[in-house]
C-alpha positions as YAML, in Angstrom:
chain: A
units: angstrom
residues:
- id: 1
  name: MET
  ca: [115.01, 76.81, 115.43]
- id: 2
  name: GLN
  ca: [116.08, 79.64, 113.41]
- id: 3
  name: ASP
  ca: [117.10, 82.56, 116.25]
- id: 4
  name: LYS
  ca: [115.64, 85.45, 116.69]
- id: 5
  name: GLN
  ca: [116.73, 88.40, 114.66]
- id: 6
  name: LEU
  ca: [116.16, 92.37, 114.93]
- id: 7
  name: TRP
  ca: [113.87, 94.00, 112.68]
- id: 8
  name: LEU
  ca: [113.45, 97.75, 112.13]
- id: 9
  name: GLN
  ca: [109.77, 98.85, 111.95]
- id: 10
  name: PRO
  ca: [107.69, 101.85, 111.66]
- id: 11
  name: ASP
  ca: [106.07, 102.09, 115.49]
- id: 12
  name: TYR
  ca: [102.63, 101.42, 114.01]
- id: 13
  name: TYR
  ca: [103.56, 97.70, 113.24]
- id: 14
  name: GLU
  ca: [103.33, 96.02, 116.07]
- id: 15
  name: GLY
  ca: [99.98, 97.00, 116.73]
- id: 16
  name: PHE
  ca: [98.45, 96.77, 112.94]
- id: 17
  name: LYS
  ca: [95.06, 95.27, 112.89]
- id: 18
  name: CYS
  ca: [93.00, 94.53, 109.52]
- id: 19
  name: LYS
  ca: [89.76, 96.28, 109.71]
- id: 20
  name: CYS
  ca: [88.15, 93.29, 108.10]
- id: 21
  name: GLY
  ca: [84.54, 93.91, 107.30]
- id: 22
  name: ALA
  ca: [84.48, 97.51, 108.37]
- id: 23
  name: CYS
  ca: [87.10, 98.60, 105.63]
- id: 24
  name: ARG
  ca: [85.20, 101.34, 103.37]
- id: 25
  name: ASN
  ca: [87.47, 100.11, 100.39]
- id: 26
  name: CYS
  ca: [88.09, 96.29, 101.02]
- id: 27
  name: CYS
  ca: [92.17, 95.67, 99.59]
- id: 28
  name: CYS
  ca: [90.87, 93.08, 96.87]
- id: 29
  name: ASN
  ca: [88.37, 95.02, 95.50]
- id: 30
  name: GLY
  ca: [89.21, 95.72, 91.77]
- id: 31
  name: TRP
  ca: [92.49, 93.98, 91.93]
- id: 32
  name: ASP
  ca: [93.52, 90.53, 90.35]
- id: 33
  name: ILE
  ca: [95.20, 88.71, 93.12]
- id: 34
  name: ALA
  ca: [97.76, 86.20, 91.99]
- id: 35
  name: VAL
  ca: [98.42, 82.98, 93.59]
- id: 36
  name: GLY
  ca: [101.19, 80.39, 92.89]
- id: 37
  name: MET
  ca: [100.54, 76.97, 91.22]
- id: 38
  name: GLU
  ca: [101.21, 74.91, 94.61]
- id: 39
  name: GLU
  ca: [98.45, 77.32, 96.50]
- id: 40
  name: TYR
  ca: [96.25, 77.30, 93.48]
- id: 41
  name: PHE
  ca: [96.11, 73.63, 93.55]
- id: 42
  name: ARG
  ca: [96.00, 73.30, 97.57]
- id: 43
  name: LEU
  ca: [92.55, 75.60, 97.32]
- id: 44
  name: ILE
  ca: [91.12, 73.98, 94.77]
- id: 45
  name: GLY
  ca: [91.44, 70.42, 96.15]
- id: 46
  name: MET
  ca: [90.95, 71.02, 100.09]
- id: 47
  name: GLU
  ca: [88.09, 70.07, 102.03]
- id: 48
  name: CYS
  ca: [85.77, 73.38, 102.42]
- id: 49
  name: PRO
  ca: [81.88, 74.13, 102.93]
- id: 50
  name: GLU
  ca: [79.76, 73.89, 99.38]
- id: 51
  name: GLU
  ca: [79.64, 77.40, 98.96]
- id: 52
  name: ILE
  ca: [83.45, 78.28, 99.23]
- id: 53
  name: HIS
  ca: [84.45, 75.40, 96.83]
- id: 54
  name: ARG
  ca: [81.89, 76.52, 94.25]
- id: 55
  name: ARG
  ca: [83.10, 80.29, 94.59]
- id: 56
  name: LEU
  ca: [86.87, 79.14, 94.36]
- id: 57
  name: GLU
  ca: [85.48, 76.79, 91.00]
- id: 58
  name: CYS
  ca: [84.67, 80.23, 89.23]
- id: 59
  name: ALA
  ca: [86.97, 82.79, 91.02]
- id: 60
  name: PHE
  ca: [90.33, 81.87, 88.92]
- id: 61
  name: ARG
  ca: [91.22, 83.03, 85.60]
- id: 62
  name: VAL
  ca: [94.43, 82.11, 83.68]
- id: 63
  name: PRO
  ca: [97.07, 85.30, 83.42]
- id: 64
  name: ARG
  ca: [98.57, 86.21, 79.97]
- id: 65
  name: GLU
  ca: [101.90, 84.66, 80.79]
- id: 66
  name: PRO
  ca: [101.32, 81.89, 83.55]
- id: 67
  name: SER
  ca: [104.23, 80.55, 86.09]
- id: 68
  name: PRO
  ca: [104.70, 78.96, 89.16]
- id: 69
  name: GLU
  ca: [104.60, 82.09, 91.03]
- id: 70
  name: ARG
  ca: [101.90, 83.91, 89.14]
- id: 71
  name: TYR
  ca: [99.80, 80.86, 87.91]
- id: 72
  name: ARG
  ca: [96.09, 81.77, 88.65]
- id: 73
  name: LEU
  ca: [94.66, 85.36, 89.36]
- id: 74
  name: ILE
  ca: [91.59, 85.46, 91.39]
- id: 75
  name: SER
  ca: [89.64, 88.01, 89.49]
- id: 76
  name: PRO
  ca: [87.27, 90.44, 90.60]
- id: 77
  name: ASN
  ca: [83.48, 89.70, 90.25]
- id: 78
  name: TRP
  ca: [80.66, 91.89, 88.46]
- id: 79
  name: LEU
  ca: [80.77, 94.57, 91.51]
- id: 80
  name: GLY
  ca: [84.55, 94.39, 91.66]
- id: 81
  name: GLU
  ca: [85.08, 92.42, 94.54]
- id: 82
  name: CYS
  ca: [86.88, 89.30, 95.40]
- id: 83
  name: PRO
  ca: [84.28, 86.56, 94.87]
- id: 84
  name: LEU
  ca: [85.39, 84.97, 97.94]
- id: 85
  name: ARG
  ca: [84.11, 87.76, 100.18]
- id: 86
  name: ALA
  ca: [81.01, 87.55, 101.85]
- id: 87
  name: GLU
  ca: [78.21, 89.67, 102.31]
- id: 88
  name: ASP
  ca: [79.12, 90.78, 105.91]
- id: 89
  name: GLY
  ca: [82.49, 92.19, 104.00]
- id: 90
  name: LEU
  ca: [84.69, 89.40, 105.44]
- id: 91
  name: CYS
  ca: [86.60, 86.69, 103.98]
- id: 92
  name: MET
  ca: [84.48, 83.27, 103.64]
- id: 93
  name: ILE
  ca: [87.86, 81.26, 103.74]
- id: 94
  name: GLN
  ca: [89.48, 83.12, 106.60]
- id: 95
  name: ARG
  ca: [86.22, 83.40, 108.31]
- id: 96
  name: ASP
  ca: [85.17, 79.47, 108.14]
- id: 97
  name: LEU
  ca: [88.55, 77.89, 107.59]
- id: 98
  name: GLY
  ca: [91.46, 80.40, 109.46]
- id: 99
  name: GLU
  ca: [93.73, 82.39, 108.32]
- id: 100
  name: ALA
  ca: [96.66, 79.42, 107.78]
- id: 101
  name: VAL
  ca: [94.28, 78.53, 104.77]
- id: 102
  name: LEU
  ca: [94.83, 81.72, 102.64]
- id: 103
  name: PRO
  ca: [96.95, 82.69, 100.15]
- id: 104
  name: GLU
  ca: [100.53, 84.00, 101.18]
- id: 105
  name: ILE
  ca: [99.60, 87.22, 99.35]
- id: 106
  name: CYS
  ca: [95.99, 87.62, 101.57]
- id: 107
  name: ARG
  ca: [97.71, 86.63, 104.57]
- id: 108
  name: MET
  ca: [100.45, 89.23, 104.38]
- id: 109
  name: TYR
  ca: [99.00, 92.00, 102.65]
- id: 110
  name: PRO
  ca: [99.85, 94.95, 103.19]
- id: 111
  name: ARG
  ca: [102.96, 93.99, 105.34]
- id: 112
  name: CYS
  ca: [106.37, 93.62, 103.71]
- id: 113
  name: LEU
  ca: [109.39, 91.93, 105.17]
- id: 114
  name: LYS
  ca: [113.04, 92.45, 103.51]
- id: 115
  name: ARG
  ca: [116.40, 92.73, 104.47]
- id: 116
  name: GLU
  ca: [118.63, 95.75, 103.58]
- id: 117
  name: GLY
  ca: [121.95, 94.58, 103.68]
- id: 118
  name: SER
  ca: [122.98, 93.97, 107.26]
- id: 119
  name: LEU
  ca: [119.52, 95.90, 108.45]
- id: 120
  name: GLN
  ca: [116.19, 93.77, 108.02]
- id: 121
  name: GLU
  ca: [112.90, 96.11, 107.84]
- id: 122
  name: ALA
  ca: [109.30, 94.99, 108.05]
- id: 123
  name: VAL
  ca: [106.88, 97.94, 106.80]
- id: 124
  name: CYS
  ca: [103.09, 98.05, 105.32]
- id: 125
  name: SER
  ca: [101.60, 99.64, 102.44]
- id: 126
  name: ASN
  ca: [100.32, 103.16, 102.33]
- id: 127
  name: SER
  ca: [97.48, 101.54, 99.60]
- id: 128
  name: CYS
  ca: [95.68, 100.02, 102.71]
- id: 129
  name: GLU
  ca: [93.38, 102.61, 104.38]
- id: 130
  name: ALA
  ca: [93.89, 101.45, 107.90]
- id: 131
  name: VAL
  ca: [97.74, 102.04, 107.52]
- id: 132
  name: VAL
  ca: [96.94, 105.79, 106.12]
- id: 133
  name: GLU
  ca: [94.56, 105.93, 108.77]
- id: 134
  name: SER
  ca: [97.18, 105.51, 111.42]
- id: 135
  name: LEU
  ca: [99.26, 107.88, 110.24]
- id: 136
  name: MET
  ca: [96.86, 110.45, 109.84]
- id: 137
  name: ARG
  ca: [95.58, 109.88, 113.59]
- id: 138
  name: PRO
  ca: [95.14, 113.57, 115.56]
- id: 139
  name: GLU
  ca: [97.48, 112.01, 118.82]
- id: 140
  name: ARG
  ca: [100.09, 110.76, 116.20]
- id: 141
  name: LEU
  ca: [103.48, 113.21, 115.82]
- id: 142
  name: GLN
  ca: [106.27, 112.35, 113.56]
- id: 143
  name: LEU
  ca: [106.54, 108.52, 112.38]
- id: 144
  name: ARG
  ca: [109.41, 106.55, 114.27]
- id: 145
  name: PHE
  ca: [110.80, 103.63, 113.70]
- id: 146
  name: VAL
  ca: [111.63, 100.75, 116.41]
- id: 147
  name: GLU
  ca: [113.71, 97.36, 116.89]
- id: 148
  name: MET
  ca: [111.80, 94.31, 117.25]
- id: 149
  name: ASP
  ca: [112.26, 90.41, 117.35]
- id: 150
  name: ALA
  ca: [111.06, 88.62, 114.78]
- id: 151
  name: ARG
  ca: [111.52, 85.02, 113.30]
- id: 152
  name: TRP
  ca: [111.75, 85.78, 109.50]
- id: 153
  name: GLU
  ca: [114.61, 84.95, 107.01]
- id: 154
  name: ILE
  ca: [114.34, 86.32, 103.55]
- id: 155
  name: GLU
  ca: [116.93, 87.61, 100.73]
- id: 156
  name: ALA
  ca: [118.84, 90.65, 101.27]
- id: 157
  name: HIS
  ca: [119.59, 92.72, 98.41]
- id: 158
  name: ALA
  ca: [120.68, 96.39, 99.29]
- id: 159
  name: ASP
  ca: [124.24, 97.60, 100.28]
- id: 160
  name: GLY
  ca: [125.69, 100.06, 102.97]
- id: 161
  name: GLU
  ca: [125.47, 102.99, 100.09]
- id: 162
  name: MET
  ca: [121.65, 102.45, 99.53]
- id: 163
  name: LEU
  ca: [121.30, 102.15, 103.26]
- id: 164
  name: ASN
  ca: [123.26, 105.47, 104.04]
- id: 165
  name: LEU
  ca: [121.51, 107.49, 101.19]
- id: 166
  name: GLY
  ca: [118.04, 105.88, 102.00]
- id: 167
  name: LYS
  ca: [118.55, 107.05, 105.92]
- id: 168
  name: GLN
  ca: [119.66, 110.44, 104.32]
- id: 169
  name: THR
  ca: [116.22, 110.73, 102.64]
- id: 170
  name: VAL
  ca: [114.22, 109.99, 105.75]
- id: 171
  name: GLU
  ca: [116.23, 112.44, 107.75]
- id: 172
  name: MET
  ca: [115.69, 115.22, 105.16]
- id: 173
  name: LEU
  ca: [112.11, 114.50, 105.12]
- id: 174
  name: GLN
  ca: [111.40, 114.48, 108.81]
- id: 175
  name: GLY
  ca: [113.85, 117.24, 109.84]
- id: 176
  name: GLY
  ca: [113.44, 121.29, 109.76]
- id: 177
  name: ASP
  ca: [110.69, 123.70, 109.47]
- id: 178
  name: ASP
  ca: [110.82, 123.60, 105.74]
- id: 179
  name: ALA
  ca: [107.66, 123.30, 103.87]
- id: 180
  name: LEU
  ca: [106.89, 119.84, 103.03]
- id: 181
  name: ASN
  ca: [107.40, 120.72, 98.96]
- id: 182
  name: GLU
  ca: [110.40, 122.16, 99.63]
- id: 183
  name: ARG
  ca: [112.07, 119.27, 101.64]
- id: 184
  name: ILE
  ca: [111.01, 117.00, 98.67]
- id: 185
  name: GLY
  ca: [112.85, 119.25, 96.48]
- id: 186
  name: LYS
  ca: [116.32, 118.72, 98.32]
- id: 187
  name: ILE
  ca: [115.53, 115.29, 98.58]
- id: 188
  name: CYS
  ca: [115.35, 114.98, 94.66]
- id: 189
  name: GLY
  ca: [118.55, 117.13, 94.55]
- id: 190
  name: ALA
  ca: [120.27, 114.79, 96.74]
- id: 191
  name: ILE
  ca: [119.40, 111.49, 95.16]
- id: 192
  name: ALA
  ca: [120.48, 112.87, 91.48]
- id: 193
  name: GLY
  ca: [123.63, 115.07, 92.56]
- id: 194
  name: ASP
  ca: [121.68, 118.19, 91.88]
- id: 195
  name: VAL
  ca: [122.10, 120.85, 94.38]
- id: 196
  name: GLY
  ca: [119.84, 123.32, 92.36]
- id: 197
  name: TYR
  ca: [117.24, 121.62, 92.27]
- id: 198
  name: GLY
  ca: [114.11, 122.78, 93.98]
- id: 199
  name: VAL
  ca: [110.74, 124.60, 94.15]
- id: 200
  name: ASP
  ca: [109.58, 127.31, 91.49]
- id: 201
  name: PRO
  ca: [106.67, 128.61, 93.32]
- id: 202
  name: GLY
  ca: [105.57, 130.59, 89.86]
- id: 203
  name: ALA
  ca: [105.40, 126.97, 88.28]
- id: 204
  name: ARG
  ca: [101.77, 125.65, 89.84]
- id: 205
  name: GLU
  ca: [99.92, 126.02, 86.57]
- id: 206
  name: THR
  ca: [102.65, 124.22, 84.50]
- id: 207
  name: GLY
  ca: [102.60, 121.51, 87.23]
- id: 208
  name: LEU
  ca: [98.95, 120.57, 87.07]
- id: 209
  name: ARG
  ca: [99.32, 120.33, 83.63]
- id: 210
  name: THR
  ca: [102.11, 117.81, 83.83]
- id: 211
  name: LEU
  ca: [100.31, 116.12, 86.53]
- id: 212
  name: MET
  ca: [97.26, 115.61, 84.82]
- id: 213
  name: ALA
  ca: [98.73, 114.61, 81.46]
- id: 214
  name: ALA
  ca: [101.15, 112.58, 83.06]
- id: 215
  name: LEU
  ca: [98.30, 110.50, 85.39]
- id: 216
  name: GLU
  ca: [96.01, 110.49, 82.54]
- id: 217
  name: PRO
  ca: [97.02, 107.58, 80.69]
- id: 218
  name: LEU
  ca: [97.34, 105.60, 83.83]
- id: 219
  name: THR
  ca: [93.74, 105.57, 84.75]
- id: 220
  name: GLU
  ca: [93.24, 102.87, 81.66]
- id: 221
  name: ASP
  ca: [94.73, 100.16, 84.22]
- id: 222
  name: SER
  ca: [93.99, 101.56, 87.53]
- id: 223
  name: ARG
  ca: [90.31, 101.62, 88.90]
- id: 224
  name: ALA
  ca: [91.58, 103.07, 92.21]
- id: 225
  name: LEU
  ca: [92.69, 106.32, 90.20]
- id: 226
  name: GLN
  ca: [89.53, 106.67, 87.98]
- id: 227
  name: THR
  ca: [87.56, 106.69, 91.34]
- id: 228
  name: PHE
  ca: [89.82, 108.73, 93.44]
- id: 229
  name: ALA
  ca: [91.16, 111.16, 90.97]
- id: 230
  name: ALA
  ca: [87.94, 111.92, 88.82]
- id: 231
  name: ASP
  ca: [87.52, 115.12, 90.61]
- id: 232
  name: ALA
  ca: [91.41, 116.48, 90.15]
- id: 233
  name: PHE
  ca: [90.71, 115.53, 86.35]
- id: 234
  name: ASP
  ca: [87.24, 117.39, 86.59]
- id: 235
  name: ARG
  ca: [88.63, 120.54, 88.29]
- id: 236
  name: TYR
  ca: [92.61, 120.93, 87.30]
- id: 237
  name: GLY
  ca: [92.56, 118.84, 83.66]
- id: 238
  name: ALA
  ca: [93.73, 120.86, 80.49]
- id: 239
  name: GLU
  ca: [90.43, 121.51, 79.20]
- id: 240
  name: ASN
  ca: [89.19, 123.31, 82.28]
- id: 241
  name: PRO
  ca: [90.27, 126.96, 81.71]
- id: 242
  name: ASP
  ca: [90.10, 127.79, 85.47]
- id: 243
  name: ALA
  ca: [92.53, 125.07, 86.53]
- id: 244
  name: GLU
  ca: [94.47, 127.04, 88.69]
- id: 245
  name: GLU
  ca: [92.01, 129.10, 90.06]
- id: 246
  name: ASN
  ca: [90.02, 125.69, 91.09]
- id: 247
  name: PHE
  ca: [93.53, 124.72, 92.84]
- id: 248
  name: SER
  ca: [94.37, 127.42, 94.68]
- id: 249
  name: ALA
  ca: [91.04, 127.73, 96.24]
- id: 250
  name: ASP
  ca: [90.69, 124.42, 96.95]
- id: 251
  name: ALA
  ca: [94.16, 124.23, 98.57]
- id: 252
  name: ARG
  ca: [93.24, 127.15, 100.51]
- id: 253
  name: ALA
  ca: [90.15, 125.35, 102.24]
- id: 254
  name: PHE
  ca: [92.29, 122.00, 102.31]
- id: 255
  name: GLU
  ca: [94.90, 123.64, 104.38]
- id: 256
  name: GLU
  ca: [92.25, 125.36, 106.75]
- id: 257
  name: ARG
  ca: [90.33, 122.32, 107.07]
- id: 258
  name: PHE
  ca: [93.03, 119.98, 107.54]
- id: 259
  name: PRO
  ca: [95.76, 122.14, 109.50]
- id: 260
  name: ASP
  ca: [98.22, 119.07, 110.04]
- id: 261
  name: TRP
  ca: [98.04, 118.06, 106.39]
- id: 262
  name: MET
  ca: [101.58, 118.42, 106.24]
- id: 263
  name: ARG
  ca: [102.40, 116.33, 108.93]
- id: 264
  name: TRP
  ca: [100.09, 113.39, 107.98]
- id: 265
  name: TYR
  ca: [101.96, 113.69, 104.66]
- id: 266
  name: GLU
  ca: [105.27, 113.33, 106.07]
- id: 267
  name: ASN
  ca: [104.27, 110.35, 107.86]
- id: 268
  name: ILE
  ca: [103.10, 108.78, 104.71]
- id: 269
  name: LEU
  ca: [105.94, 109.69, 102.72]
- id: 270
  name: THR
  ca: [108.31, 108.81, 105.05]
- id: 271
  name: ASN
  ca: [106.42, 104.92, 105.47]
- id: 272
  name: HIS
  ca: [106.25, 105.06, 101.21]
- id: 273
  name: PHE
  ca: [110.31, 105.70, 101.52]
- id: 274
  name: LEU
  ca: [110.77, 102.84, 103.50]
- id: 275
  name: TYR
  ca: [108.26, 100.41, 101.88]
- id: 276
  name: THR
  ca: [109.80, 101.26, 98.28]
- id: 277
  name: ASN
  ca: [113.83, 101.55, 99.32]
- id: 278
  name: LEU
  ca: [113.82, 104.98, 97.92]
- id: 279
  name: PRO
  ca: [115.90, 106.09, 96.06]
- id: 280
  name: TRP
  ca: [116.06, 102.35, 94.76]
- id: 281
  name: VAL
  ca: [112.26, 102.12, 93.85]
- id: 282
  name: ASP
  ca: [112.97, 100.58, 90.28]
- id: 283
  name: GLU
  ca: [116.61, 99.25, 89.40]
- id: 284
  name: ARG
  ca: [115.84, 100.05, 85.63]
- id: 285
  name: LEU
  ca: [115.77, 103.63, 86.43]
- id: 286
  name: THR
  ca: [118.49, 106.21, 87.18]
- id: 287
  name: PRO
  ca: [118.46, 108.67, 89.78]
- id: 288
  name: ALA
  ca: [117.17, 111.79, 87.74]
- id: 289
  name: GLN
  ca: [114.33, 109.28, 86.60]
- id: 290
  name: VAL
  ca: [113.73, 108.52, 90.26]
- id: 291
  name: ARG
  ca: [113.60, 112.09, 90.99]
- id: 292
  name: ALA
  ca: [110.91, 112.74, 88.50]
- id: 293
  name: GLY
  ca: [108.89, 109.80, 90.26]
- id: 294
  name: LEU
  ca: [109.06, 111.35, 93.56]
- id: 295
  name: CYS
  ca: [107.82, 114.54, 92.08]
- id: 296
  name: MET
  ca: [105.10, 112.82, 90.83]
- id: 297
  name: VAL
  ca: [104.21, 110.99, 94.30]
- id: 298
  name: TYR
  ca: [103.97, 114.51, 95.74]
- id: 299
  name: GLY
  ca: [101.81, 116.08, 93.18]
- id: 300
  name: SER
  ca: [99.81, 113.30, 93.04]
- id: 301
  name: MET
  ca: [99.05, 113.24, 96.74]
- id: 302
  name: ARG
  ca: [98.41, 116.88, 96.56]
- id: 303
  name: ALA
  ca: [96.29, 117.26, 93.69]
- id: 304
  name: VAL
  ca: [94.21, 114.33, 94.43]
- id: 305
  name: GLY
  ca: [94.10, 114.84, 98.28]
- id: 306
  name: VAL
  ca: [92.70, 118.69, 97.85]
- id: 307
  name: ALA
  ca: [90.42, 118.01, 94.85]
- id: 308
  name: TYR
  ca: [88.73, 114.91, 96.74]
- id: 309
  name: ALA
  ca: [88.30, 116.98, 100.43]
- id: 310
  name: ALA
  ca: [86.45, 119.82, 98.34]
- id: 311
  name: LYS
  ca: [83.44, 117.48, 97.95]
- id: 312
  name: ARG
  ca: [84.41, 114.95, 101.03]
- id: 313
  name: PRO
  ca: [85.46, 116.97, 103.98]
- id: 314
  name: THR
  ca: [86.34, 114.14, 106.56]
- id: 315
  name: ARG
  ca: [89.82, 113.04, 107.59]
- id: 316
  name: GLU
  ca: [88.59, 109.42, 106.58]
- id: 317
  name: ASP
  ca: [87.70, 110.60, 103.08]
- id: 318
  name: LEU
  ca: [90.99, 111.96, 102.61]
- id: 319
  name: ALA
  ca: [92.42, 108.77, 103.81]
- id: 320
  name: ASP
  ca: [90.35, 107.18, 101.53]
- id: 321
  name: ALA
  ca: [91.88, 109.08, 98.43]
- id: 322
  name: LEU
  ca: [95.55, 108.68, 99.10]
- id: 323
  name: ALA
  ca: [95.08, 104.92, 100.20]
- id: 324
  name: GLY
  ca: [93.90, 104.69, 96.52]
- id: 325
  name: ILE
  ca: [96.49, 106.50, 94.63]
- id: 326
  name: PHE
  ca: [99.02, 104.30, 96.68]
- id: 327
  name: ARG
  ca: [97.60, 101.20, 95.12]
- id: 328
  name: LEU
  ca: [98.89, 102.56, 91.76]
- id: 329
  name: ILE
  ca: [102.19, 104.40, 93.15]
- id: 330
  name: GLU
  ca: [103.22, 101.04, 95.10]
- id: 331
  name: HIS
  ca: [101.81, 98.33, 93.27]
- id: 332
  name: SER
  ca: [102.61, 99.15, 89.79]
- id: 333
  name: PRO
  ca: [105.57, 100.32, 87.76]
- id: 334
  name: PHE
  ca: [104.34, 104.25, 88.73]
- id: 335
  name: TYR
  ca: [108.28, 105.47, 88.68]
- id: 336
  name: TYR
  ca: [109.28, 103.98, 85.69]
- id: 337
  name: ASN
  ca: [105.68, 105.49, 84.19]
- id: 338
  name: ALA
  ca: [106.50, 109.11, 85.69]
- id: 339
  name: HIS
  ca: [110.13, 109.55, 84.03]
- id: 340
  name: ILE
  ca: [108.48, 108.54, 80.65]
- id: 341
  name: LEU
  ca: [105.12, 110.66, 81.15]
- id: 342
  name: ALA
  ca: [106.12, 113.61, 83.14]
- id: 343
  name: LYS
  ca: [107.64, 116.38, 80.94]
- id: 344
  name: ASP
  ca: [108.57, 118.71, 83.58]
- id: 345
  name: PRO
  ca: [108.41, 116.69, 86.66]
- id: 346
  name: GLU
  ca: [110.03, 119.55, 88.52]
- id: 347
  name: SER
  ca: [106.98, 121.82, 88.32]
- id: 348
  name: MET
  ca: [104.84, 119.61, 90.26]
- id: 349
  name: LEU
  ca: [106.65, 120.55, 93.27]
- id: 350
  name: ALA
  ca: [104.67, 124.06, 93.22]
- id: 351
  name: LEU
  ca: [101.79, 122.19, 94.06]
...
């Protein structure tokens, strides 16, 4: 039997529970869910109620470039939902046959397990609304990390240098009394070795224009962005002559309504840093290019959150919007796209 190992994990991880049918924006909505070849044939061939078998027969499509790991896709139905989701919001497979029968991706999501050098980490994705809600609870203070026993084995892919810089970014994010955008600016400078990188308060108009122009091409492949960023495009887009005035007014109202917003965003970003191995989020990118992506992560959280809350004033509404944009940020080549699309990334820190 494999020995127990110590895992570093956020303090919410051990108590995380899926909201199941109570989820406002179910994790399987709007996504093609990939299953491997072995899992596909196991699902198609298993003994199950006739209704589940009928739905399974119609659920799968062949991806453009199938592989043993990505052999078939469970595609959304005409409502944008997983065809195996029942009317009560529950997964029919899990409800009727048990969790062990689920595809691995459905059993694990939103959890992520990894090894960074000698350190093993377990974290959940911000794309799950239950995770974001836990990071925004009124009683929650700064996100903390704890060590727990676990029995998992995964491949290592980080070295000591990565661990040290990754730890430094979290310490910079959680330390001091600076405004959140100023801390992000310092982190960007540390990542790329540019101590002069920071916030220009007069760049807000440029930041809005840069962000909206960079996000717009990404809406084609992101239903979540289409849904949760629609108000931001309408109020802050280049075609709106009052974009900066709208943002300033919305931001003031946002900050009055949510005085703890910086603490919430800090916790969500801390979780994001761990989830993505920041600053090594994409092996194709240089540190300067990762910096562009981080600026756009902050800008997206700020503009989309502020615009969405202007019409939907509850903490749950804000959690929905943030989880929605993290579907794009954490489950697509967001940082790679950002370094190509964002022409003046530093300006987004003014938002």
